[in-house]
Short mmCIF file of C-alpha atoms and ligand atoms in Angstrom, two decimals:
data_model
loop_
_atom_site.label_atom_id
_atom_site.label_comp_id
_atom_site.label_asym_id
_atom_site.label_seq_id
_atom_site.Cartn_x
_atom_site.Cartn_y
_atom_site.Cartn_z
CA MET A 1 -1.21 8.66 -25.43
CA GLY A 2 -2.91 6.69 -22.66
CA PHE A 3 -1.21 3.99 -20.64
CA LYS A 4 2.31 3.08 -21.66
CA LYS A 5 2.72 -0.16 -23.60
CA ASP A 6 4.43 -1.90 -20.71
CA PHE A 7 2.10 -0.46 -18.06
CA VAL A 8 2.01 -2.79 -15.05
CA TRP A 9 -1.56 -3.83 -14.32
CA GLY A 10 -1.50 -5.40 -10.92
CA ALA A 11 -3.16 -6.13 -7.62
CA ALA A 12 -1.77 -5.91 -4.11
CA THR A 13 -1.94 -7.73 -0.78
CA SER A 14 0.09 -7.84 2.41
CA ALA A 15 1.42 -10.74 4.45
CA TYR A 16 -0.54 -10.44 7.68
CA GLN A 17 -3.76 -9.66 5.86
CA ILE A 18 -3.78 -12.87 3.78
CA GLU A 19 -1.21 -15.46 4.83
CA GLY A 20 -2.58 -16.97 8.05
CA ALA A 21 -0.31 -19.78 9.33
CA ALA A 22 0.49 -17.43 12.17
CA TYR A 23 2.06 -20.12 14.33
CA GLU A 24 3.48 -22.44 11.71
CA ASP A 25 6.88 -23.41 10.40
CA GLY A 26 8.87 -21.38 12.87
CA LYS A 27 7.28 -17.98 12.31
CA GLY A 28 7.77 -15.54 15.19
CA LEU A 29 5.00 -13.34 16.53
CA SER A 30 4.20 -9.96 15.11
CA VAL A 31 2.59 -7.07 16.96
CA TRP A 32 -0.63 -7.91 15.11
CA ASP A 33 -0.65 -11.44 16.56
CA GLY A 34 -0.56 -9.90 20.01
CA PHE A 35 -2.96 -7.03 19.35
CA CYS A 36 -5.70 -9.25 17.92
CA LYS A 37 -5.71 -11.37 21.06
CA GLU A 38 -6.63 -8.43 23.21
CA PRO A 39 -10.43 -8.33 23.47
CA GLY A 40 -12.04 -5.25 21.99
CA ARG A 41 -9.11 -4.17 19.83
CA VAL A 42 -10.35 -5.57 16.51
CA TRP A 43 -13.89 -5.70 15.17
CA GLN A 44 -15.61 -8.80 16.59
CA ASP A 45 -12.22 -9.84 17.94
CA HIS A 46 -11.16 -11.14 14.55
CA ASN A 47 -7.53 -12.06 13.94
CA GLY A 48 -5.18 -13.07 11.14
CA ASP A 49 -4.42 -16.58 12.44
CA ILE A 50 -5.90 -18.09 9.29
CA ALA A 51 -6.87 -15.02 7.23
CA CYS A 52 -7.11 -16.21 3.59
CA ASP A 53 -4.90 -19.20 4.35
CA HIS A 54 -2.71 -18.00 1.51
CA TYR A 55 0.29 -19.68 3.13
CA HIS A 56 -1.25 -23.00 2.08
CA ARG A 57 -3.31 -21.84 -0.90
CA TYR A 58 -0.80 -19.61 -2.69
CA GLN A 59 -0.79 -21.88 -5.72
CA GLU A 60 -4.54 -21.58 -6.17
CA ASP A 61 -4.28 -17.81 -5.67
CA ILE A 62 -1.54 -17.49 -8.26
CA ASN A 63 -3.69 -19.47 -10.70
CA LEU A 64 -6.47 -16.97 -10.11
CA MET A 65 -4.07 -14.07 -10.69
CA LYS A 66 -3.19 -15.70 -13.96
CA GLU A 67 -6.85 -16.02 -14.84
CA ILE A 68 -7.36 -12.31 -14.21
CA GLY A 69 -4.31 -11.67 -16.38
CA LEU A 70 -2.30 -9.66 -13.85
CA LYS A 71 1.05 -8.42 -15.05
CA GLY A 72 2.30 -7.53 -11.60
CA TYR A 73 1.61 -8.62 -8.05
CA ARG A 74 2.53 -6.50 -5.06
CA MET A 75 3.00 -8.59 -1.92
CA SER A 76 4.80 -8.12 1.36
CA ILE A 77 7.18 -10.28 3.34
CA SER A 78 6.44 -11.03 6.97
CA TRP A 79 9.55 -9.94 8.88
CA PRO A 80 8.90 -12.31 11.83
CA ARG A 81 8.31 -15.22 9.45
CA VAL A 82 11.82 -14.68 8.12
CA ILE A 83 13.54 -13.57 11.34
CA PRO A 84 11.31 -14.74 14.20
CA GLU A 85 12.74 -12.40 16.82
CA GLY A 86 13.28 -9.52 14.41
CA VAL A 87 17.06 -9.79 14.73
CA GLY A 88 19.41 -12.75 14.79
CA GLU A 89 18.39 -16.21 13.79
CA ILE A 90 16.83 -16.75 10.38
CA ASN A 91 13.91 -19.11 9.81
CA PRO A 92 14.73 -21.07 6.63
CA LYS A 93 11.15 -22.29 6.22
CA GLY A 94 9.95 -18.72 6.10
CA LEU A 95 12.31 -17.88 3.26
CA ASP A 96 11.38 -21.14 1.52
CA PHE A 97 7.76 -20.04 1.44
CA TYR A 98 8.57 -16.75 -0.32
CA ASP A 99 10.85 -18.63 -2.68
CA ARG A 100 7.94 -20.83 -3.73
CA VAL A 101 5.59 -17.89 -4.19
CA ILE A 102 8.12 -15.98 -6.32
CA ASP A 103 8.96 -19.01 -8.45
CA ASN A 104 5.31 -19.70 -9.13
CA LEU A 105 4.56 -16.09 -9.98
CA LEU A 106 7.42 -16.00 -12.45
CA LYS A 107 6.33 -19.30 -13.95
CA VAL A 108 3.06 -17.71 -15.04
CA GLY A 109 4.66 -14.44 -16.13
CA ILE A 110 3.63 -12.22 -13.21
CA THR A 111 6.24 -9.74 -11.98
CA PRO A 112 6.59 -9.62 -8.20
CA TYR A 113 6.82 -6.25 -6.43
CA ILE A 114 8.02 -6.90 -2.91
CA THR A 115 7.17 -4.67 0.02
CA LEU A 116 9.60 -5.34 2.83
CA PHE A 117 7.40 -4.00 5.57
CA HIS A 118 3.62 -3.82 5.64
CA TRP A 119 2.99 -3.35 9.37
CA ASP A 120 3.57 -6.80 10.94
CA TYR A 121 6.46 -5.73 13.18
CA PRO A 122 8.31 -8.48 15.09
CA TYR A 123 6.80 -8.60 18.57
CA GLU A 124 10.11 -9.35 20.26
CA LEU A 125 11.52 -6.00 19.12
CA ILE A 126 8.92 -4.17 21.18
CA TYR A 127 10.85 -5.33 24.27
CA ARG A 128 13.85 -3.44 22.90
CA GLY A 129 11.90 -0.24 22.38
CA GLY A 130 10.82 -0.96 18.80
CA TRP A 131 11.04 2.07 16.53
CA LEU A 132 12.07 4.25 19.47
CA ASN A 133 15.42 2.48 19.62
CA PRO A 134 18.06 4.22 17.44
CA ASP A 135 19.23 0.74 16.43
CA SER A 136 15.84 -0.02 14.90
CA ALA A 137 16.99 1.31 11.52
CA ASN A 138 19.86 -1.19 11.51
CA TRP A 139 17.54 -4.06 12.44
CA PHE A 140 15.41 -3.25 9.42
CA ALA A 141 18.41 -2.96 7.11
CA ASP A 142 19.73 -6.33 8.34
CA TYR A 143 16.36 -7.90 7.63
CA ALA A 144 16.31 -6.28 4.17
CA LYS A 145 19.72 -7.79 3.45
CA VAL A 146 18.53 -11.29 4.35
CA VAL A 147 15.52 -11.05 2.06
CA VAL A 148 17.43 -9.46 -0.80
CA GLU A 149 20.22 -12.03 -0.65
CA ARG A 150 17.66 -14.78 -1.00
CA LEU A 151 15.21 -13.35 -3.54
CA SER A 152 16.99 -10.74 -5.63
CA ASP A 153 18.20 -13.21 -8.23
CA ARG A 154 14.52 -13.18 -9.29
CA VAL A 155 12.98 -10.07 -7.75
CA LYS A 156 13.71 -6.69 -9.35
CA TYR A 157 11.21 -4.36 -7.71
CA TRP A 158 11.47 -3.50 -4.03
CA ILE A 159 9.42 -1.24 -1.81
CA THR A 160 10.77 -0.44 1.65
CA HIS A 161 7.77 0.75 3.67
CA ASN A 162 4.03 0.78 3.18
CA GLU A 163 2.17 3.81 4.55
CA PRO A 164 4.51 4.64 7.40
CA GLN A 165 2.05 7.40 8.35
CA CYS A 166 -0.41 4.68 9.33
CA PHE A 167 1.73 2.14 11.08
CA ILE A 168 3.41 4.78 13.21
CA GLY A 169 0.44 7.12 13.58
CA PHE A 170 -2.24 4.53 14.26
CA GLY A 171 0.10 2.12 16.01
CA TYR A 172 2.01 4.40 18.38
CA TYR A 173 0.21 7.74 18.52
CA ASP A 174 -3.54 7.22 18.55
CA GLY A 175 -3.36 3.52 19.32
CA VAL A 176 -6.10 2.07 17.10
CA ASN A 177 -3.72 -0.27 15.27
CA ALA A 178 -1.09 -2.68 16.64
CA PRO A 179 0.66 -2.44 18.96
CA GLY A 180 -1.94 0.03 20.22
CA PHE A 181 0.33 2.49 22.06
CA LYS A 182 -0.16 6.19 22.64
CA TYR A 183 3.18 7.94 22.84
CA TYR A 184 3.91 11.64 23.28
CA PHE A 185 4.20 13.66 20.09
CA SER A 186 7.96 14.09 20.55
CA ASP A 187 8.37 10.30 20.80
CA TYR A 188 6.22 9.91 17.73
CA LEU A 189 8.59 12.25 15.83
CA ARG A 190 11.57 10.28 17.05
CA MET A 191 9.99 7.11 15.67
CA VAL A 192 9.29 8.82 12.34
CA HIS A 193 12.96 9.69 12.13
CA HIS A 194 14.01 6.10 12.78
CA VAL A 195 11.56 4.78 10.20
CA LEU A 196 12.92 7.23 7.62
CA LEU A 197 16.44 6.21 8.54
CA SER A 198 15.49 2.55 8.24
CA HIS A 199 14.20 3.28 4.74
CA GLY A 200 17.53 4.87 3.76
CA LYS A 201 19.57 2.06 5.28
CA ALA A 202 17.39 -0.55 3.60
CA VAL A 203 17.90 1.19 0.24
CA GLN A 204 21.66 0.98 0.83
CA ALA A 205 21.36 -2.70 1.79
CA ILE A 206 19.28 -3.53 -1.28
CA ARG A 207 21.71 -1.78 -3.62
CA ALA A 208 24.69 -3.45 -1.95
CA HIS A 209 23.30 -6.97 -2.02
CA ALA A 210 20.97 -7.20 -5.02
CA LYS A 211 22.11 -9.87 -7.43
CA THR A 212 20.40 -8.33 -10.45
CA PRO A 213 19.69 -4.70 -11.39
CA CYS A 214 16.80 -3.48 -9.30
CA GLN A 215 14.36 -0.63 -8.84
CA ILE A 216 13.59 0.63 -5.36
CA GLY A 217 10.58 2.58 -4.19
CA TYR A 218 8.73 3.83 -1.16
CA ALA A 219 4.93 3.63 -0.70
CA PRO A 220 3.57 6.27 1.65
CA MET A 221 -0.04 7.43 1.71
CA GLY A 222 -0.70 9.64 -1.30
CA LEU A 223 -2.90 12.10 0.56
CA THR A 224 -4.33 14.31 -2.15
CA SER A 225 -6.36 17.47 -2.15
CA CYS A 226 -8.22 18.03 -5.42
CA PRO A 227 -9.23 21.42 -6.81
CA ALA A 228 -12.97 22.11 -6.73
CA THR A 229 -12.70 23.72 -10.20
CA ASN A 230 -10.03 23.86 -12.88
CA SER A 231 -9.21 27.50 -12.18
CA PRO A 232 -5.48 28.11 -11.69
CA THR A 233 -6.11 29.51 -8.21
CA ASP A 234 -8.05 26.44 -7.08
CA ILE A 235 -5.38 24.18 -8.57
CA GLU A 236 -2.67 26.07 -6.72
CA ALA A 237 -4.72 25.90 -3.51
CA ALA A 238 -5.10 22.14 -3.92
CA ARG A 239 -1.36 21.77 -4.47
CA GLN A 240 -0.68 23.79 -1.35
CA ALA A 241 -3.15 21.74 0.68
CA THR A 242 -1.60 18.49 -0.55
CA PHE A 243 1.81 19.59 0.72
CA ASN A 244 0.73 21.46 3.83
CA ILE A 245 2.21 20.41 7.12
CA THR A 246 -0.30 19.31 9.77
CA LYS A 247 -0.01 18.34 13.38
CA HIS A 248 -1.87 15.16 12.43
CA PHE A 249 0.22 12.20 11.30
CA PHE A 250 -1.72 12.21 8.04
CA ASN A 251 0.56 14.50 6.09
CA ASN A 252 2.82 14.02 3.13
CA ILE A 253 5.81 16.28 3.40
CA TRP A 254 7.15 15.32 6.82
CA TRP A 255 7.36 11.76 5.51
CA ASP A 256 8.44 12.44 1.92
CA ASP A 257 10.60 15.58 1.81
CA PRO A 258 13.46 14.03 3.82
CA ILE A 259 13.56 11.14 1.36
CA PHE A 260 13.56 13.23 -1.81
CA PHE A 261 15.09 16.51 -0.62
CA GLY A 262 17.33 15.36 2.23
CA ARG A 263 15.72 17.77 4.69
CA TYR A 264 12.67 18.11 6.87
CA PRO A 265 10.28 20.82 5.66
CA GLU A 266 10.74 24.25 7.24
CA SER A 267 7.01 24.53 7.88
CA GLY A 268 7.13 21.34 9.94
CA LEU A 269 10.25 22.31 11.87
CA LYS A 270 8.44 25.53 12.78
CA LEU A 271 5.16 23.88 13.72
CA TYR A 272 6.68 21.00 15.70
CA GLY A 273 9.35 23.17 17.37
CA ASP A 274 11.06 21.57 20.36
CA ALA A 275 9.35 18.25 19.75
CA VAL A 276 11.67 17.59 16.79
CA PRO A 277 14.41 15.20 17.94
CA ASN A 278 18.13 15.86 17.67
CA PHE A 279 19.92 13.50 15.35
CA PRO A 280 23.28 13.26 13.57
CA ALA A 281 23.39 15.46 10.44
CA ASP A 282 24.51 12.47 8.38
CA ASP A 283 21.16 10.77 8.94
CA LEU A 284 19.52 12.94 6.30
CA LYS A 285 22.14 11.88 3.75
CA ILE A 286 21.30 8.26 4.44
CA ILE A 287 17.57 8.92 4.35
CA SER A 288 17.81 10.63 0.95
CA GLN A 289 19.50 7.83 -0.98
CA PRO A 290 18.27 8.14 -4.56
CA ILE A 291 15.32 5.87 -5.27
CA ASP A 292 13.68 4.86 -8.53
CA PHE A 293 9.98 5.37 -7.96
CA LEU A 294 7.35 6.65 -5.59
CA GLY A 295 4.37 4.44 -4.83
CA LEU A 296 1.19 6.25 -3.92
CA ASN A 297 -1.64 4.62 -2.02
CA ILE A 298 -4.71 6.62 -2.98
CA TYR A 299 -8.21 5.90 -1.75
CA GLN A 300 -9.99 9.16 -1.08
CA ALA A 301 -9.40 12.89 -1.33
CA GLN A 302 -10.50 16.25 -0.03
CA LYS A 303 -11.83 18.87 -2.43
CA VAL A 304 -10.53 22.37 -1.86
CA ARG A 305 -10.89 25.83 -3.34
CA ALA A 306 -8.88 29.01 -2.97
CA ASP A 307 -10.13 31.74 -0.66
CA GLN A 308 -9.66 35.46 -1.47
CA ASN A 309 -6.01 35.25 -0.46
CA GLY A 310 -5.37 32.11 -2.46
CA ASN A 311 -5.28 29.89 0.63
CA PRO A 312 -6.91 26.46 0.47
CA VAL A 313 -10.33 25.98 2.05
CA ASP A 314 -12.02 22.58 2.30
CA VAL A 315 -15.15 22.20 0.20
CA PRO A 316 -17.60 19.88 1.95
CA GLY A 317 -19.26 17.18 -0.14
CA GLN A 318 -22.82 17.78 -1.26
CA THR A 319 -25.53 16.10 0.76
CA GLY A 320 -25.65 12.46 -0.20
CA TYR A 321 -22.21 12.34 -1.81
CA PRO A 322 -21.00 8.88 -2.87
CA MET A 323 -19.22 6.76 -0.27
CA THR A 324 -17.80 3.26 -0.09
CA ALA A 325 -18.91 0.66 2.46
CA PHE A 326 -16.10 1.96 4.69
CA ARG A 327 -17.73 5.43 4.41
CA TRP A 328 -14.75 6.73 2.45
CA VAL A 329 -15.65 9.50 0.03
CA VAL A 330 -15.46 8.57 -3.66
CA GLU A 331 -13.34 11.23 -5.38
CA PRO A 332 -11.96 9.83 -8.66
CA SER A 333 -9.99 12.95 -9.58
CA ALA A 334 -7.56 11.87 -6.82
CA THR A 335 -5.79 9.58 -9.29
CA TYR A 336 -5.32 12.51 -11.64
CA TRP A 337 -4.18 15.19 -9.22
CA GLY A 338 -2.28 12.89 -6.83
CA PRO A 339 0.22 11.53 -9.37
CA ARG A 340 0.50 14.94 -10.99
CA PHE A 341 1.21 16.90 -7.81
CA PHE A 342 3.66 14.32 -6.42
CA ALA A 343 5.52 13.91 -9.72
CA GLU A 344 5.80 17.70 -10.07
CA ARG A 345 7.19 18.07 -6.56
CA TYR A 346 9.52 15.08 -6.41
CA HIS A 347 10.41 14.47 -10.09
CA VAL A 348 10.15 10.72 -9.82
CA PRO A 349 8.25 7.99 -11.71
CA ILE A 350 5.00 7.02 -10.03
CA TYR A 351 3.17 3.78 -9.36
CA ILE A 352 -0.26 3.65 -7.79
CA THR A 353 0.63 1.02 -5.20
CA GLU A 354 -2.93 0.84 -3.81
CA ASN A 355 -6.37 1.97 -4.91
CA GLY A 356 -9.72 0.30 -4.47
CA MET A 357 -12.83 0.21 -2.32
CA SER A 358 -14.64 -1.90 0.22
CA ASN A 359 -18.04 -2.97 -0.97
CA ILE A 360 -20.89 -4.89 0.60
CA ASP A 361 -20.34 -8.05 -1.44
CA TRP A 362 -22.05 -11.39 -1.02
CA VAL A 363 -22.71 -14.47 -3.13
CA SER A 364 -25.89 -14.05 -5.16
CA LEU A 365 -28.47 -16.77 -5.77
CA ASP A 366 -26.80 -17.39 -9.12
CA GLY A 367 -23.58 -18.26 -7.30
CA LYS A 368 -21.75 -15.19 -8.57
CA VAL A 369 -20.55 -12.07 -6.82
CA HIS A 370 -21.88 -8.93 -8.48
CA ASP A 371 -20.04 -5.78 -7.51
CA PRO A 372 -21.07 -3.05 -9.96
CA GLN A 373 -20.05 -0.30 -7.53
CA ARG A 374 -16.47 -1.55 -7.50
CA ILE A 375 -16.41 -1.74 -11.29
CA ASP A 376 -17.69 1.81 -11.55
CA PHE A 377 -15.27 3.02 -8.87
CA LEU A 378 -12.23 1.46 -10.52
CA ASN A 379 -13.35 2.60 -13.96
CA ARG A 380 -13.64 6.19 -12.79
CA PHE A 381 -10.30 6.21 -10.96
CA LEU A 382 -8.53 4.57 -13.89
CA LEU A 383 -9.92 7.05 -16.40
CA GLU A 384 -8.52 9.84 -14.26
CA LEU A 385 -5.20 8.04 -14.06
CA GLU A 386 -5.18 7.74 -17.82
CA LYS A 387 -5.72 11.50 -18.06
CA ALA A 388 -2.62 12.01 -15.92
CA CYS A 389 -0.69 9.72 -18.31
CA ASP A 390 -2.03 11.77 -21.23
CA ASP A 391 -0.74 14.91 -19.56
CA GLY A 392 2.73 13.42 -19.45
CA VAL A 393 2.98 12.19 -15.86
CA ASP A 394 5.35 9.22 -15.79
CA ILE A 395 3.07 6.54 -14.34
CA ARG A 396 4.45 3.03 -14.55
CA GLY A 397 1.75 0.86 -13.04
CA TYR A 398 -1.37 0.42 -10.96
CA PHE A 399 -1.98 -2.08 -8.17
CA GLN A 400 -5.61 -2.55 -7.26
CA TRP A 401 -6.22 -3.13 -3.56
CA SER A 402 -6.83 -5.97 -3.17
CA LEU A 403 -6.47 -9.26 -4.96
CA LEU A 404 -8.52 -11.02 -2.27
CA ASP A 405 -10.95 -10.00 0.42
CA ASN A 406 -8.79 -10.03 3.52
CA PHE A 407 -8.16 -9.03 7.13
CA GLU A 408 -8.72 -5.28 7.18
CA TRP A 409 -6.67 -4.50 10.32
CA ALA A 410 -8.78 -3.14 13.21
CA ASP A 411 -11.88 -3.67 11.06
CA GLY A 412 -11.29 -7.41 10.83
CA TYR A 413 -13.14 -9.17 8.01
CA LYS A 414 -15.90 -6.56 7.98
CA GLU A 415 -14.56 -4.77 4.88
CA ARG A 416 -14.26 -6.56 1.55
CA PHE A 417 -11.78 -4.97 -0.86
CA GLY A 418 -11.07 -7.96 -3.12
CA LEU A 419 -11.40 -8.70 -6.80
CA ILE A 420 -11.80 -12.21 -5.46
CA TYR A 421 -14.45 -13.05 -2.91
CA VAL A 422 -13.29 -15.20 0.01
CA ASP A 423 -15.81 -17.34 1.86
CA TYR A 424 -13.84 -17.49 5.11
CA PRO A 425 -15.43 -20.61 6.69
CA THR A 426 -14.65 -22.75 3.63
CA GLN A 427 -11.83 -20.63 2.13
CA ARG A 428 -13.59 -20.93 -1.20
CA ARG A 429 -12.61 -18.24 -3.71
CA ILE A 430 -14.99 -16.71 -6.26
CA LEU A 431 -13.92 -14.23 -8.90
CA LYS A 432 -16.18 -11.20 -8.57
CA ASP A 433 -17.60 -9.46 -11.63
CA SER A 434 -14.94 -6.81 -11.11
CA ALA A 435 -12.20 -9.41 -11.62
CA TYR A 436 -13.58 -10.27 -15.06
CA TRP A 437 -14.01 -6.59 -15.80
CA TYR A 438 -10.38 -5.94 -14.76
CA ARG A 439 -9.24 -8.76 -17.03
CA ASP A 440 -10.74 -6.82 -19.93
CA VAL A 441 -9.01 -3.63 -18.86
CA ILE A 442 -5.70 -5.45 -18.74
CA VAL A 443 -6.12 -7.24 -22.06
CA THR A 444 -7.03 -3.98 -23.79
CA ASN A 445 -4.36 -1.94 -21.92
CA GLY A 446 -7.08 0.34 -20.67
CA ALA A 447 -9.07 0.78 -23.90
CA SER A 448 -12.12 -0.96 -22.42
CA LEU A 449 -12.37 1.79 -19.78
CA GLN A 450 -14.20 3.75 -22.47
CA ASN A 451 -17.15 1.39 -21.97
CA ASN A 452 -17.73 3.04 -18.59
CA GLY A 453 -17.92 -0.18 -16.65
CA ALA A 454 -20.32 -1.95 -18.99
CA ALA A 455 -19.99 -5.70 -18.86
CA VAL A 456 -18.16 -6.93 -21.92
CA ASN A 457 -17.09 -10.28 -23.17
CA ALA A 458 -13.43 -10.62 -22.37
CA ALA A 459 -12.73 -13.36 -24.89
CA PHE A 460 -14.38 -11.41 -27.70
CA ARG A 461 -12.54 -8.24 -26.85
CA PHE A 462 -9.29 -10.11 -26.55
CA GLU A 463 -9.58 -11.27 -30.14
CA ARG A 464 -10.57 -7.81 -31.24
CA TYR A 465 -7.69 -6.07 -29.57
CA ALA A 466 -5.14 -8.77 -30.19
CA SER A 467 -5.84 -8.55 -33.89
CA GLY A 468 -5.90 -4.86 -34.20
C1 LIG B 501 -4.23 0.84 3.35
C2 LIG B 501 -3.32 -0.31 3.75
C3 LIG B 501 -3.78 -1.65 3.25
C4 LIG B 501 -5.28 -1.80 3.31
C5 LIG B 501 -5.96 -0.62 2.67
C6 LIG B 501 -7.46 -0.71 2.65
O1 LIG B 501 -4.11 1.88 4.25
O2 LIG B 501 -2.03 -0.09 3.26
O3 LIG B 501 -3.11 -2.64 3.98
O4 LIG B 501 -5.67 -2.04 4.59
O5 LIG B 501 -5.58 0.56 3.33
#
């Protein structure tokens, strides 16, 4: 069976991580603009003022996407570029920029997937309480309406939030991401509720204002526990662990059940007790607007086995287990079990909205960027994804993170996730070996994955597969 014929082979980025032009053409400030200016917050005090300068180089970047052969491109819109103060006045130049990007993507046959919010919250809204303010859901829906009115004649795929676990958890609970606050747990839960509500209201706004038929999704973390063996008890333990409630903000069901089931999970209500905020009963109806797909961002996974009672127990990695440059464990079966478990629970088509690895890349003496680890990593994860497709999981597409090396949040430019190498001082782009390898995967709709990462000649294979 393998990948569907119209499988969307893509790559992803986000606005703050690549655009730069932080103070240009009427853009307002985001919490990341402020956070990066505070010494010690970001690795080597890096910031996204210039980033990949994509705001000025989008045409070159789209040409490179075309060269790689991408079918889809997942990008985000900067809310403060469009509405500088988060609410109220619109910045026409901001919308013009996204217009140009969309037009140029479509010109070369690449389908845009638009994420409305990928963490760059309008700074001005912090003075109004940000996500703590019950009105914050309406602010987001109003912003969604503005974007949809402008772009939906051409854009068909919308994603409301990217990894809300991270922007709320890291941003407002443990403080390592912008805006760097540490609220009480009960306030954190209140914010979660407003973010979920903002998702629901944005879905309503998109449906009400879209000019063409559209598909709407949500892209939380796809935190996956994988069974240590294929025994039914280990599989069941892994499923349980994947959907366990935790006190940590890294959990799936508190963030996903309200959207798909219209209720918070019992286990969470019990564990969080009095910290759970009161809210109007109707909120859950708004939050659970039907959506068309679930995006999963999957990078790493925990292996688990069942104990004597069938309960999940973590299985530690063997000494010397494989890790990425970020020290994230390499567990390819995550892209098999993740889509499978989530599709079984929520009965919804799946996209992998992010998957990839940071590697220690540099330009070799031959002028090229050789990244065999990334090729092997992607090959392994994609083979597992293919297995999930074979087993009947409805997987529509895959967005590699990331098109370009970029600003990796509190880790600055230390981590390189790109298919394309960016030499920041000159802004020169170089396609890494993995980009050429990915081109083959795309051209062959995944058939070249059977080569296990071996370098192949894309042009040759193209002829071979095109003709037969
Ligand atoms: C995810 C984020 C994305 C990127 C990758 C490495 O958590 O959504 O912006 O930073 O991690």
